[in-house]
Amino acid sequence: MEDDRSSEIDLNTDNIQRVNLRDWYKPMSFYQIWVRSFADGNGDGIGDLYGVYDKLEYVKSIGVDGIWFSPIYPSPNADYGYDISDYRDIHPDFGDLDQFKKVLKRAHALGLKVIMDLVVNHTSDEHPWFVESCKGKDNPYSDYYIWRDEPNNWDSLFEGKAWEYNKERGQYYLHIFAKKQPDLNMDNPKVRQEVKDIMRFWLDMGVDGFREDVINFISKKEGLPNGLPFLPAVNGMPYYKDGPHIHEYLAEFRKVCDDYDCFQLGEGPMTTVKSAMKYLTGPTKSLDMMFSFDHMMADCLYTEYVHRPFSLIKLKKAFTKWQYALAGKGWNALYLENHDHPRIISRYGSEHFWRESGTMLAASYIFQQGTPFIYQGQEIGMTNIKLMSIDQYVDVSSITNYHTYHLKEDPERRLHRIHLSSRDSARTPMQWDDTENAGFSRSTPWFYVNPNYHRVNVKKEDADENSILNFYRKCLSLRKNSKTLIYGDYTEHFPKDKNIFMYERSLDSESYLVICSFSRLPVKAHKPAKFAGKRGELVLCNYPDEPVSYGGVFDHVEQELSEIELKKGYFRPYECRVYRYYT
Ligand code: NOJ
C-alpha cells in the first residue's frame, strides 16, 4: 500500500536513511482510552463509545494522531476487558459494532488512527472456546487451552496458583493471570489461525494496528517445567516469557499486518533490551514497538505494590538504556501512564507541586526518541485516589496483593500500599468539569470519582494558558514540527545528577536540550561542555514567567564546568526548559 505520509517527510534531508517511509507511526503520538471511565454518553454511569464519539474533537485538540482503545469487546470484566468472551463484537456496556464504526469513521475523518487491543495470551473462561474445551478431550476446542492432569508449581500473576481444576473436564487449566483468564494454547495451529482471523476482522473494518497484550508470554516452554520456588508470583516466568516459538508465531501475525500496512505494538512485561531487540530488529522483527517496563520501576520492584522511594537515577538509567540500545535500530514506545499503573504525578512528581511536576513529567518523556503515548487524564494531571477500605477497590490484582502480601503489617499500612500502587487509580472516571460526577456521567458513575475534580478537570485546564493540558499541547506541537525531536539522536548529559534529567536530541546542526528538575527544592544544573559559549533559544518552559536568567541551567558545583562561561541560575521546583541550539 502506498504510504500517504511520504509527502510530510522532506525527501531532501541528508538523513533520509533514518526515515523509512512505511514507518508512518514514528512522527505520531497516541492517546489511550480506557472506555469504561472516559465519557458516559448514554447516561448509565459507564463510559461508552457514544461518549467517545462526543469527545473525539477534544482528543484531536490535544495534538495526538491516534487512539489506542483498551479492550472494548464483550467481557465479564474479571480483569476489566482483558478477559474477552467474544473477539468480534463490542461490549454491550459500550455500544455495538455500528457505534464503533461511527467512532472509527469520525476518528479517521479527524486524522486520527485507531489501534485496538489484541489480547490473545488468554480469553475469558466464558468464551465459547473455553466452555467447549471444558466439555472433554475430544471436541474441536479441547486443545485450545493448556490442560494438565497435574499442575506444576507456577504461581499466577493475579490470583494464587496458576492452575485451576475444572470438574467437568477433570483436569487443571493454566491461567497466568486471573482464574477467569485461561491461557490459550498457541502451539495449536488452529488457535493461531483464530488470532489471524480476528486480526483481519478488525483490519478489514479499517483499524490501523494493534497493541498486543503480554505478547511475549504466548509461547510456553515444552513440558512446562517447575519454576524456582523462591520467586513468588513470577516463578514460571522464565518458562513462558520469550518462549521457544514466540518469533515463529509472531512472524505469522506480522504477515497479516503487512497486508494492511498497519502497525503492531507489543506489550512486553519484564522484557529486557536484549530480548526486545529480537522482536524489534533483524530477521525476527515482528513488532514495530514494545512497551517496556524498566522505567516504571523507579519507585518499586516489579510491581508498584512493592514500593521503594523514587530514584531519579534509576529512572534516568532506564530511559537512557532503552534510548541508546534502540538508536538507529528500533523504535521506542514512550509512556509514563496507562491503565495498569498509578498516576505519575503521585509517583514521580509531587501532588504539592502538581502543575509544575505534571508539566515537567510531560517534557521528560515526550521529547525522547519514540512514539509518545498519553493515557486519558494524564494530560490534565489526574492523581491517585485514596479510598477508605480495600472493599472499595475493584481491580483483581490490588485485591489479591492486599490479601496476600505483607500480611504482618497492620491493615492501615497495607491500605496505604494500595493507595500507592493500585491500578484503580488510573481507572477513576475522567474529570471533564466541576459539575456533579465531574461531568463524566448524568448518573452515579460505576466507580469513584476522584474528589479533586473541582480543581482538576478538562474545562479548567483548557481555559488556563499555563495548565498541564496546554503544556502537553505545546510539547506535542513542538515535537510534531521538528524532525530533530522525532528522528534526532538522543544523548543524556550528567547521568549522575540526582536532581536533574538532561537529554539532548540532535540532527545535523540542530540540537534541543531538554532539562527537567525532579527536585522540590531549587537546584543548579550544569551546561554541557559542547554548548559552552553558545546561546540557546528557550523554546519551552513550564514556568509561565521567564527563567531567572538566560539559560539558567548553568553554573554548578563541578570544577571543570566553572571554567565554561555559564550564566548563574537555578531551576525552580520541577522546572523544565527546552533550549534549541545551532552548532
Ligand atoms: C496487561 C494489561 O495491560 C493488563 O491490564 C491486564 O490485566 C494483563 N495484561 C492481562 O491481560
Coordinates of C-alpha atoms and ligand atoms in Angstrom, one line a residue:
M1 CA 0.0 0.0 0.0
E2 CA 1.3 3.5 -0.9
D3 CA 2.1 5.5 2.2
D4 CA 0.3 8.8 2.1
R5 CA 2.5 10.3 4.7
S6 CA 5.5 10.4 2.4
S7 CA 4.5 13.9 1.4
E8 CA 5.0 15.0 5.0
I9 CA 8.7 14.0 5.0
D10 CA 11.3 16.1 3.5
L11 CA 13.0 13.9 0.9
N12 CA 15.9 16.3 0.6
T13 CA 17.1 15.7 4.1
D14 CA 20.6 14.3 4.4
N15 CA 19.1 12.0 6.9
I16 CA 16.8 10.2 4.6
Q17 CA 18.3 6.9 5.6
R18 CA 16.8 7.4 9.1
V19 CA 13.3 7.7 7.7
N20 CA 11.6 4.5 6.5
L21 CA 8.6 5.8 4.6
R22 CA 6.5 2.9 5.7
D23 CA 7.1 3.7 9.4
W24 CA 4.2 6.2 9.5
Y25 CA 3.7 5.8 13.2
K26 CA 7.1 7.4 14.0
P27 CA 6.2 11.0 13.9
M28 CA 2.9 10.3 15.6
S29 CA 1.6 10.4 19.2
F30 CA -1.2 8.4 20.6
Y31 CA -3.9 8.8 23.3
Q32 CA -5.1 5.7 25.2
I33 CA -8.7 5.4 26.0
W34 CA -10.0 3.1 28.7
V35 CA -13.6 3.4 27.6
R36 CA -15.4 2.4 30.9
S37 CA -14.0 5.6 32.6
F38 CA -13.7 8.0 29.7
A39 CA -17.1 9.5 29.0
D40 CA -20.7 8.2 29.5
G41 CA -22.8 9.1 26.5
N42 CA -26.0 7.2 27.3
G43 CA -26.3 8.1 31.0
D44 CA -25.9 4.7 32.6
G45 CA -22.9 5.6 34.7
I46 CA -20.5 3.6 32.4
G47 CA -18.2 5.2 29.8
D48 CA -19.1 4.1 26.3
L49 CA -18.5 4.7 22.6
Y50 CA -21.2 7.3 22.5
G51 CA -19.2 9.3 25.0
V52 CA -16.0 8.6 23.0
Y53 CA -17.7 9.9 19.8
D54 CA -18.6 13.2 21.5
K55 CA -15.1 13.7 22.8
L56 CA -13.1 13.0 19.6
E57 CA -12.6 16.6 18.9
Y58 CA -11.2 17.0 22.4
V59 CA -8.8 14.2 21.8
K60 CA -7.7 15.7 18.5
S61 CA -7.2 19.1 20.2
I62 CA -4.5 17.6 22.4
G63 CA -2.4 17.2 19.3
V64 CA -2.3 13.4 19.1
D65 CA -2.5 11.5 15.9
G66 CA -4.2 8.3 17.1
I67 CA -6.1 6.5 19.7
W68 CA -5.4 3.1 21.3
F69 CA -8.5 1.6 22.8
S70 CA -8.1 -0.8 25.7
P71 CA -10.3 -3.8 25.1
I72 CA -13.9 -2.8 24.2
Y73 CA -15.1 -6.4 23.4
P74 CA -17.7 -8.4 25.4
S75 CA -16.2 -9.4 28.7
P76 CA -17.4 -10.5 32.1
N77 CA -14.9 -7.9 33.5
A78 CA -12.9 -10.2 35.8
D79 CA -10.0 -8.1 34.5
Y80 CA -12.0 -5.2 33.1
G81 CA -11.9 -6.2 29.5
Y82 CA -8.7 -8.1 29.4
D83 CA -10.8 -11.3 29.8
I84 CA -12.6 -11.4 26.4
S85 CA -15.6 -13.5 25.7
D86 CA -16.1 -12.5 22.1
Y87 CA -13.4 -11.1 19.9
R88 CA -15.7 -9.9 17.2
D89 CA -18.2 -7.7 19.0
I90 CA -18.4 -4.7 21.3
H91 CA -19.2 -4.9 25.0
P92 CA -22.9 -4.0 25.3
D93 CA -22.0 -1.5 28.1
F94 CA -20.0 0.4 25.4
G95 CA -22.4 0.2 22.4
D96 CA -22.3 -2.0 19.4
L97 CA -20.4 -2.6 16.2
D98 CA -22.3 0.1 14.4
Q99 CA -21.4 2.7 17.1
F100 CA -17.8 1.5 16.9
K101 CA -17.8 2.0 13.1
K102 CA -19.1 5.6 13.6
V103 CA -16.3 6.3 16.0
L104 CA -13.8 4.8 13.6
K105 CA -15.1 6.8 10.7
R106 CA -15.2 10.1 12.7
A107 CA -11.7 9.4 14.1
H108 CA -10.3 8.9 10.6
A109 CA -12.1 12.0 9.3
L110 CA -10.3 13.9 12.1
G111 CA -7.0 12.4 11.0
L112 CA -6.8 10.0 14.0
K113 CA -5.5 6.5 13.6
V114 CA -7.3 3.8 15.7
I115 CA -5.4 0.9 17.4
M116 CA -7.2 -2.0 19.0
D117 CA -6.0 -4.1 21.9
L118 CA -5.4 -7.6 20.9
V119 CA -5.5 -9.9 23.9
V120 CA -4.6 -13.4 22.8
N121 CA -2.5 -14.9 25.6
H122 CA -5.8 -15.8 27.3
T123 CA -9.5 -15.5 26.9
S124 CA -12.3 -15.2 29.4
D125 CA -13.4 -18.5 30.9
E126 CA -16.8 -17.5 29.5
H127 CA -15.5 -17.5 25.9
P128 CA -17.3 -20.2 23.9
W129 CA -14.0 -21.8 23.1
F130 CA -13.3 -22.4 26.8
V131 CA -16.8 -23.5 27.5
E132 CA -16.4 -26.2 24.8
S133 CA -12.9 -27.1 25.8
C134 CA -14.1 -27.9 29.3
K135 CA -16.5 -30.5 27.9
G136 CA -13.9 -33.1 27.1
K137 CA -10.7 -34.1 25.4
D138 CA -12.1 -34.9 22.0
N139 CA -14.0 -31.9 20.8
P140 CA -12.7 -29.3 18.3
Y141 CA -11.7 -26.9 21.1
S142 CA -10.2 -29.4 23.5
D143 CA -6.7 -28.3 22.6
Y144 CA -7.4 -24.6 22.5
Y145 CA -6.2 -24.2 26.1
I146 CA -3.4 -25.7 28.3
W147 CA -4.7 -28.6 30.3
R148 CA -2.8 -31.0 32.6
D149 CA -3.7 -33.8 34.9
E150 CA -1.1 -32.5 37.4
P151 CA -0.3 -28.8 37.8
N152 CA 3.3 -27.6 38.0
N153 CA 4.4 -25.1 40.8
W154 CA 3.8 -21.9 38.8
D155 CA 2.1 -19.0 40.5
S156 CA -0.3 -16.8 38.6
L157 CA 0.4 -13.1 38.4
F158 CA -3.0 -12.1 39.7
E159 CA -4.7 -14.9 41.8
G160 CA -2.8 -17.6 43.7
K161 CA -1.6 -20.6 41.8
A162 CA -1.5 -20.6 38.0
W163 CA -3.7 -23.8 37.8
E164 CA -7.4 -24.2 38.4
Y165 CA -9.2 -27.6 38.5
N166 CA -12.1 -27.9 36.2
K167 CA -14.5 -30.6 37.4
E168 CA -16.3 -31.0 34.1
R169 CA -13.1 -31.9 32.3
G170 CA -11.4 -33.4 35.3
Q171 CA -8.2 -31.5 34.6
Y172 CA -6.3 -28.4 35.5
Y173 CA -6.1 -25.4 33.2
L174 CA -3.3 -22.9 33.1
H175 CA -4.0 -19.2 33.9
I176 CA -1.0 -16.9 34.2
F177 CA -3.4 -14.1 35.2
A178 CA -6.7 -14.4 37.0
K179 CA -8.6 -17.7 37.3
K180 CA -11.1 -16.4 34.8
Q181 CA -8.4 -15.8 32.2
P182 CA -7.4 -19.3 30.9
D183 CA -4.2 -19.2 28.7
L184 CA -4.7 -20.1 25.1
N185 CA -2.6 -22.9 23.7
M186 CA -0.7 -21.0 21.0
D187 CA 1.1 -24.2 19.9
N188 CA -2.2 -25.3 18.4
P189 CA -2.2 -24.0 14.8
K190 CA -5.9 -23.7 14.9
V191 CA -5.6 -21.1 17.7
R192 CA -3.1 -19.1 15.7
Q193 CA -5.4 -19.2 12.8
E194 CA -8.2 -17.8 15.0
V195 CA -5.9 -15.0 16.0
K196 CA -5.1 -14.1 12.4
D197 CA -8.8 -14.2 11.5
I198 CA -9.6 -11.9 14.4
M199 CA -6.8 -9.5 13.2
R200 CA -8.3 -9.5 9.7
F201 CA -11.8 -8.9 11.0
W202 CA -10.7 -5.6 12.6
L203 CA -8.3 -4.6 9.9
D204 CA -10.9 -5.2 7.2
M205 CA -13.1 -2.8 9.2
G206 CA -10.4 -0.2 8.9
V207 CA -8.5 -0.2 12.2
D208 CA -4.8 0.8 11.9
G209 CA -3.0 -1.6 14.1
F210 CA -2.8 -3.4 17.4
R211 CA -1.4 -3.1 20.9
E212 CA -0.7 -6.7 21.7
D213 CA -1.3 -7.7 25.3
V214 CA 1.5 -9.6 27.1
I215 CA 2.6 -10.8 23.7
N216 CA 6.0 -12.1 25.0
F217 CA 4.1 -14.6 27.1
I218 CA 2.2 -16.5 24.4
S219 CA 4.7 -19.4 23.8
K220 CA 5.3 -21.7 26.7
K221 CA 8.2 -23.9 27.1
E222 CA 7.6 -27.6 26.3
G223 CA 6.9 -29.7 29.3
L224 CA 6.1 -26.6 31.4
P225 CA 8.9 -27.2 33.9
N226 CA 8.6 -26.2 37.5
G227 CA 9.9 -22.7 38.4
L228 CA 12.2 -21.7 41.2
P229 CA 10.2 -21.9 44.4
F230 CA 11.6 -18.7 45.9
L231 CA 10.3 -16.4 43.2
P232 CA 6.7 -15.8 44.3
A233 CA 4.2 -14.8 41.6
V234 CA 6.9 -14.8 38.8
N235 CA 8.3 -18.3 39.3
G236 CA 7.0 -19.6 36.0
M237 CA 8.1 -16.6 34.0
P238 CA 11.4 -18.0 32.7
Y239 CA 9.3 -20.7 31.0
Y240 CA 6.6 -18.5 29.5
K241 CA 8.4 -15.2 28.7
D242 CA 10.1 -15.1 25.3
G243 CA 9.2 -18.8 24.9
P244 CA 10.7 -21.2 22.3
H245 CA 8.3 -20.4 19.4
I246 CA 7.5 -16.8 20.1
H247 CA 9.2 -15.5 17.0
E248 CA 7.7 -18.0 14.7
Y249 CA 4.2 -17.2 15.9
L250 CA 4.7 -13.5 15.7
A251 CA 6.0 -13.8 12.2
E252 CA 2.7 -15.4 11.3
F253 CA 0.8 -12.4 12.8
R254 CA 3.2 -10.0 11.2
K255 CA 2.3 -11.3 7.8
V256 CA -1.3 -10.4 8.3
C257 CA -0.3 -6.9 9.3
D258 CA 2.0 -6.5 6.3
D259 CA -1.0 -7.0 4.0
Y260 CA -2.6 -3.9 5.6
D261 CA 0.4 -1.8 6.4
C262 CA -0.8 -1.5 10.0
F263 CA 1.5 -1.4 13.0
Q264 CA 2.0 -3.7 15.9
L265 CA 2.9 -2.6 19.3
G266 CA 3.7 -5.4 21.8
E267 CA 3.4 -5.1 25.5
G268 CA 6.5 -6.7 26.9
P269 CA 6.2 -7.2 30.7
M270 CA 9.7 -7.7 32.2
T271 CA 11.3 -7.5 28.8
T272 CA 15.0 -6.8 28.7
V273 CA 16.6 -4.7 26.0
K274 CA 18.3 -7.8 24.7
S275 CA 15.1 -9.8 24.2
A276 CA 13.3 -6.8 22.9
M277 CA 15.8 -6.4 20.1
K278 CA 14.7 -9.7 18.7
Y279 CA 11.2 -8.5 18.4
L280 CA 12.1 -5.1 17.0
T281 CA 15.1 -5.7 14.7
G282 CA 16.8 -8.2 12.4
P283 CA 15.3 -11.3 10.8
T284 CA 12.9 -12.0 13.7
K285 CA 11.5 -8.5 13.7
S286 CA 7.8 -8.8 14.2
L287 CA 6.8 -5.7 16.2
D288 CA 7.2 -2.0 15.4
M289 CA 7.5 -1.0 19.0
M290 CA 7.3 -2.5 22.5
F291 CA 6.1 -1.2 25.8
S292 CA 8.9 -1.9 28.2
F293 CA 8.7 -1.6 31.9
D294 CA 12.1 -0.7 33.3
H295 CA 11.3 3.0 33.7
M296 CA 8.1 2.2 35.6
M297 CA 10.2 0.7 38.4
A298 CA 12.0 3.8 39.7
D299 CA 9.8 3.6 42.8
C300 CA 9.0 0.0 43.1
L301 CA 10.3 -3.6 42.5
Y302 CA 8.5 -5.3 39.6
T303 CA 5.0 -4.3 40.9
E304 CA 4.1 -1.0 42.4
Y305 CA 2.9 -2.9 45.5
V306 CA 6.5 -3.4 46.5
H307 CA 7.2 0.2 46.9
R308 CA 10.6 1.9 47.4
P309 CA 11.5 5.6 47.4
F310 CA 11.6 7.2 44.0
S311 CA 15.1 7.3 42.5
L312 CA 15.7 9.7 39.6
I313 CA 19.0 7.9 38.9
K314 CA 17.0 4.6 38.4
L315 CA 14.6 6.4 36.1
K316 CA 17.3 8.0 34.0
K317 CA 19.2 4.8 33.7
A318 CA 16.1 3.0 32.4
F319 CA 15.2 5.8 29.9
T320 CA 18.7 6.0 28.6
K321 CA 19.4 2.3 28.4
W322 CA 16.4 1.9 26.0
Q323 CA 17.2 5.1 24.1
Y324 CA 20.8 4.1 23.4
A325 CA 20.0 0.4 22.7
L326 CA 17.4 1.1 20.1
A327 CA 19.2 4.1 18.5
G328 CA 19.3 3.6 14.7
K329 CA 17.9 0.0 15.1
G330 CA 14.5 0.0 16.6
W331 CA 11.9 2.5 17.8
N332 CA 10.6 3.2 21.3
A333 CA 7.1 3.4 22.6
L334 CA 7.2 6.2 25.2
Y335 CA 4.8 6.3 28.1
L336 CA 4.5 7.2 31.7
E337 CA 0.9 6.2 32.4
N338 CA -1.6 3.6 31.3
H339 CA -4.5 1.7 32.8
D340 CA -2.0 -0.6 34.7
H341 CA -0.1 2.0 36.7
P342 CA -1.0 4.5 39.4
R343 CA -0.9 8.2 38.3
I344 CA 2.6 9.5 37.5
I345 CA 2.3 12.8 39.4
S346 CA 1.6 10.8 42.5
R347 CA 4.6 8.7 41.9
Y348 CA 7.5 10.5 40.2
G349 CA 6.2 14.0 40.7
S350 CA 4.6 15.8 43.6
E351 CA 0.9 16.5 44.3
H352 CA 2.1 19.6 46.2
F353 CA 3.9 20.9 43.0
W354 CA 1.1 19.5 41.0
R355 CA 1.2 21.8 37.9
E356 CA 4.9 22.0 37.9
S357 CA 5.6 18.3 38.2
G358 CA 2.8 17.4 35.8
T359 CA 4.2 19.6 33.1
M360 CA 7.8 18.6 33.7
L361 CA 7.0 14.9 33.5
A362 CA 5.5 15.6 30.1
A363 CA 8.7 17.0 28.8
S364 CA 10.7 14.3 30.5
Y365 CA 9.5 11.7 28.0
I366 CA 7.7 13.2 25.0
F367 CA 10.9 14.5 23.5
Q368 CA 12.8 11.2 23.7
Q369 CA 13.1 9.2 20.5
G370 CA 10.0 7.1 20.0
T371 CA 6.2 7.4 19.7
P372 CA 4.7 9.0 22.8
F373 CA 1.5 7.6 24.4
I374 CA -0.6 9.7 26.7
Y375 CA -3.2 8.0 28.9
Q376 CA -6.6 9.6 29.5
G377 CA -6.5 12.0 32.3
Q378 CA -2.7 12.2 32.3
E379 CA -2.9 15.3 30.2
I380 CA -4.9 17.1 32.9
G381 CA -2.8 15.9 35.8
M382 CA -5.1 13.4 37.4
T383 CA -3.7 11.9 40.6
N384 CA -4.2 8.8 42.6
I385 CA -7.4 8.2 44.5
K386 CA -7.3 7.1 48.2
L387 CA -10.3 5.0 49.1
M388 CA -11.1 4.3 52.7
S389 CA -11.3 0.5 52.5
I390 CA -9.9 -2.3 50.4
D391 CA -13.5 -3.3 49.8
Q392 CA -14.0 -0.3 47.7
Y393 CA -11.3 -1.4 45.2
V394 CA -12.3 -3.4 42.2
D395 CA -9.0 -4.4 40.5
V396 CA -8.3 -8.1 40.9
S397 CA -4.5 -7.5 41.3
S398 CA -4.9 -4.9 44.0
I399 CA -7.3 -7.1 45.9
T400 CA -5.0 -10.1 45.7
N401 CA -2.0 -8.1 46.7
Y402 CA -3.7 -6.7 49.8
H403 CA -4.8 -10.2 50.9
T404 CA -1.6 -12.0 50.0
Y405 CA 1.5 -9.9 50.8
H406 CA 2.8 -8.0 53.8
L407 CA 0.2 -9.8 55.9
K408 CA 2.1 -9.0 59.1
E409 CA 1.6 -5.3 58.6
D410 CA -1.4 -3.6 60.1
P411 CA -4.4 -3.0 57.7
E412 CA -3.8 0.7 57.6
R413 CA -0.3 0.3 56.3
R414 CA -1.5 -2.3 53.8
L415 CA -4.2 0.1 52.6
H416 CA -1.5 2.7 52.2
R417 CA 0.3 0.4 49.9
I418 CA -2.8 0.1 47.8
H419 CA -3.1 3.9 47.7
L420 CA 0.4 3.9 46.2
S421 CA 0.0 1.0 43.9
S422 CA -3.5 0.3 42.8
R423 CA -4.4 0.2 39.1
D424 CA -7.7 1.6 40.1
S425 CA -6.1 5.0 40.5
A426 CA -5.8 5.1 36.7
R427 CA -9.3 3.9 36.2
T428 CA -11.4 6.6 38.1
P429 CA -13.8 8.5 35.8
M430 CA -12.3 11.1 33.6
Q431 CA -12.7 14.6 35.1
W432 CA -14.3 16.8 32.5
D433 CA -15.6 19.7 34.6
D434 CA -16.6 20.6 38.1
T435 CA -20.3 19.7 37.9
E436 CA -21.7 16.6 39.6
N437 CA -19.7 13.4 38.8
A438 CA -17.0 15.5 37.2
G439 CA -19.2 15.8 34.1
F440 CA -18.4 12.1 33.4
S441 CA -22.0 10.9 33.7
R442 CA -25.5 12.1 34.4
S443 CA -25.9 9.0 36.7
T444 CA -23.9 7.6 39.5
P445 CA -20.6 6.5 37.9
W446 CA -19.6 2.9 38.0
F447 CA -16.5 3.8 40.1
Y448 CA -15.5 6.5 42.5
V449 CA -14.7 9.9 41.0
N450 CA -11.5 11.5 42.5
P451 CA -12.8 14.2 44.9
N452 CA -10.2 16.6 43.5
Y453 CA -12.3 17.0 40.3
H454 CA -13.3 20.6 41.3
R455 CA -9.7 21.6 40.9
V456 CA -8.5 19.1 38.3
N457 CA -10.7 18.9 35.2
V458 CA -10.6 19.4 31.4
K459 CA -12.7 22.6 31.4
K460 CA -10.4 24.4 33.8
E461 CA -7.3 23.1 32.2
D462 CA -8.5 24.1 28.8
A463 CA -9.1 27.7 29.9
D464 CA -5.8 28.2 31.6
E465 CA -3.0 29.0 29.2
N466 CA -0.4 27.7 31.7
S467 CA -2.2 24.5 32.5
I468 CA -0.8 21.0 32.3
L469 CA -3.2 20.3 29.4
N470 CA -1.9 23.2 27.4
F471 CA 1.7 22.2 28.2
Y472 CA 1.0 18.8 26.7
R473 CA -0.4 20.5 23.6
K474 CA 2.8 22.6 23.4
C475 CA 5.0 19.6 23.8
L476 CA 3.2 17.6 21.1
S477 CA 3.2 20.5 18.7
L478 CA 6.9 21.2 19.2
R479 CA 7.7 17.6 18.6
K480 CA 5.4 17.2 15.6
N481 CA 7.1 20.2 13.9
S482 CA 10.6 19.1 14.5
K483 CA 12.5 16.4 12.6
T484 CA 15.2 16.7 15.2
L485 CA 12.8 15.9 18.0
I486 CA 11.3 13.0 16.1
Y487 CA 14.3 11.4 14.4
G488 CA 17.4 13.0 16.0
D489 CA 20.0 11.3 18.1
Y490 CA 19.5 11.1 21.9
T491 CA 22.3 11.9 24.3
E492 CA 22.0 12.1 28.0
H493 CA 24.0 14.6 29.9
F494 CA 25.1 14.3 33.5
P495 CA 23.6 10.9 34.2
K496 CA 24.8 11.0 37.8
D497 CA 23.0 14.2 38.7
K498 CA 20.4 13.2 41.3
N499 CA 18.0 16.1 40.7
I500 CA 18.2 16.9 37.0
F501 CA 17.4 14.8 34.0
M502 CA 19.0 16.4 30.9
Y503 CA 18.9 15.0 27.4
E504 CA 19.7 16.3 24.0
R505 CA 18.2 15.5 20.7
S506 CA 20.3 16.4 17.7
L507 CA 20.1 16.2 13.9
D508 CA 22.6 17.9 11.6
S509 CA 23.4 21.2 13.1
E510 CA 20.3 21.5 15.3
S511 CA 20.1 20.4 18.9
Y512 CA 17.4 20.5 21.5
L513 CA 18.4 20.4 25.2
V514 CA 15.7 19.2 27.5
I515 CA 16.3 19.9 31.1
C516 CA 14.0 18.6 33.8
S517 CA 14.3 19.2 37.5
F518 CA 12.9 16.4 39.7
S519 CA 13.6 18.3 42.8
R520 CA 11.1 20.1 45.1
L521 CA 13.9 22.5 46.0
P522 CA 15.7 24.9 43.7
V523 CA 18.7 23.2 42.2
K524 CA 21.6 24.3 40.0
A525 CA 22.3 22.5 36.8
H526 CA 25.3 22.0 34.5
K527 CA 25.6 23.2 31.0
P528 CA 27.1 20.5 28.7
A529 CA 30.5 21.5 27.6
K530 CA 29.6 21.2 23.9
F531 CA 27.3 24.2 24.3
A532 CA 29.8 26.4 26.1
G533 CA 29.7 29.9 24.8
K534 CA 26.7 29.2 22.7
R535 CA 23.4 30.9 23.1
G536 CA 20.4 28.7 23.1
E537 CA 16.9 29.8 22.4
L538 CA 14.4 28.9 25.1
V539 CA 11.6 27.3 23.2
L540 CA 9.6 25.8 26.1
C541 CA 9.4 26.3 29.9
N542 CA 6.8 25.1 32.3
Y543 CA 7.0 28.2 34.5
P544 CA 5.0 31.0 32.9
D545 CA 7.5 33.8 33.5
E546 CA 10.9 33.9 32.0
P547 CA 13.6 31.8 33.8
V548 CA 15.6 33.5 36.4
S549 CA 18.4 34.2 33.9
Y550 CA 19.1 33.2 30.4
G551 CA 19.9 29.6 30.1
G552 CA 19.7 29.3 33.8
V553 CA 20.9 25.9 33.5
F554 CA 24.1 26.9 34.2
D555 CA 26.5 27.0 36.9
H556 CA 27.1 24.1 39.0
V557 CA 29.3 22.7 41.6
E558 CA 31.8 20.9 39.5
Q559 CA 35.2 22.5 38.8
E560 CA 35.5 21.6 35.2
L561 CA 32.4 23.4 34.3
S562 CA 33.2 26.6 36.3
E563 CA 35.6 27.3 33.5
I564 CA 32.9 27.5 31.0
E565 CA 31.1 30.7 30.7
L566 CA 27.8 29.9 32.2
K567 CA 25.2 32.2 33.5
K568 CA 24.1 31.6 37.0
G569 CA 20.7 30.3 37.5
Y570 CA 18.6 27.8 39.4
F571 CA 15.9 25.5 38.4
R572 CA 12.8 26.1 40.4
P573 CA 10.9 23.1 41.8
Y574 CA 10.1 20.7 39.0
E575 CA 11.1 23.3 36.4
C576 CA 11.7 22.2 32.9
R577 CA 13.1 24.0 30.0
V578 CA 13.8 23.2 26.4
Y579 CA 16.5 25.1 24.5
R580 CA 17.3 25.0 20.8
Y581 CA 20.9 25.4 19.7
Y582 CA 22.6 25.5 16.4
T583 CA 26.1 24.3 16.3
Ligands
NOJ1 C1 -1.7 -6.4 30.5 C2 -2.8 -5.5 30.6 O1 -2.4 -4.2 30.3 C3 -3.4 -5.6 31.9 O2 -4.4 -4.6 32.2 C4 -4.0 -7.0 32.1 O3 -4.5 -7.2 33.4 C5 -3.0 -8.1 31.8 N1 -2.2 -7.8 30.6 C6 -3.6 -9.4 31.5 O4 -4.3 -9.3 30.3

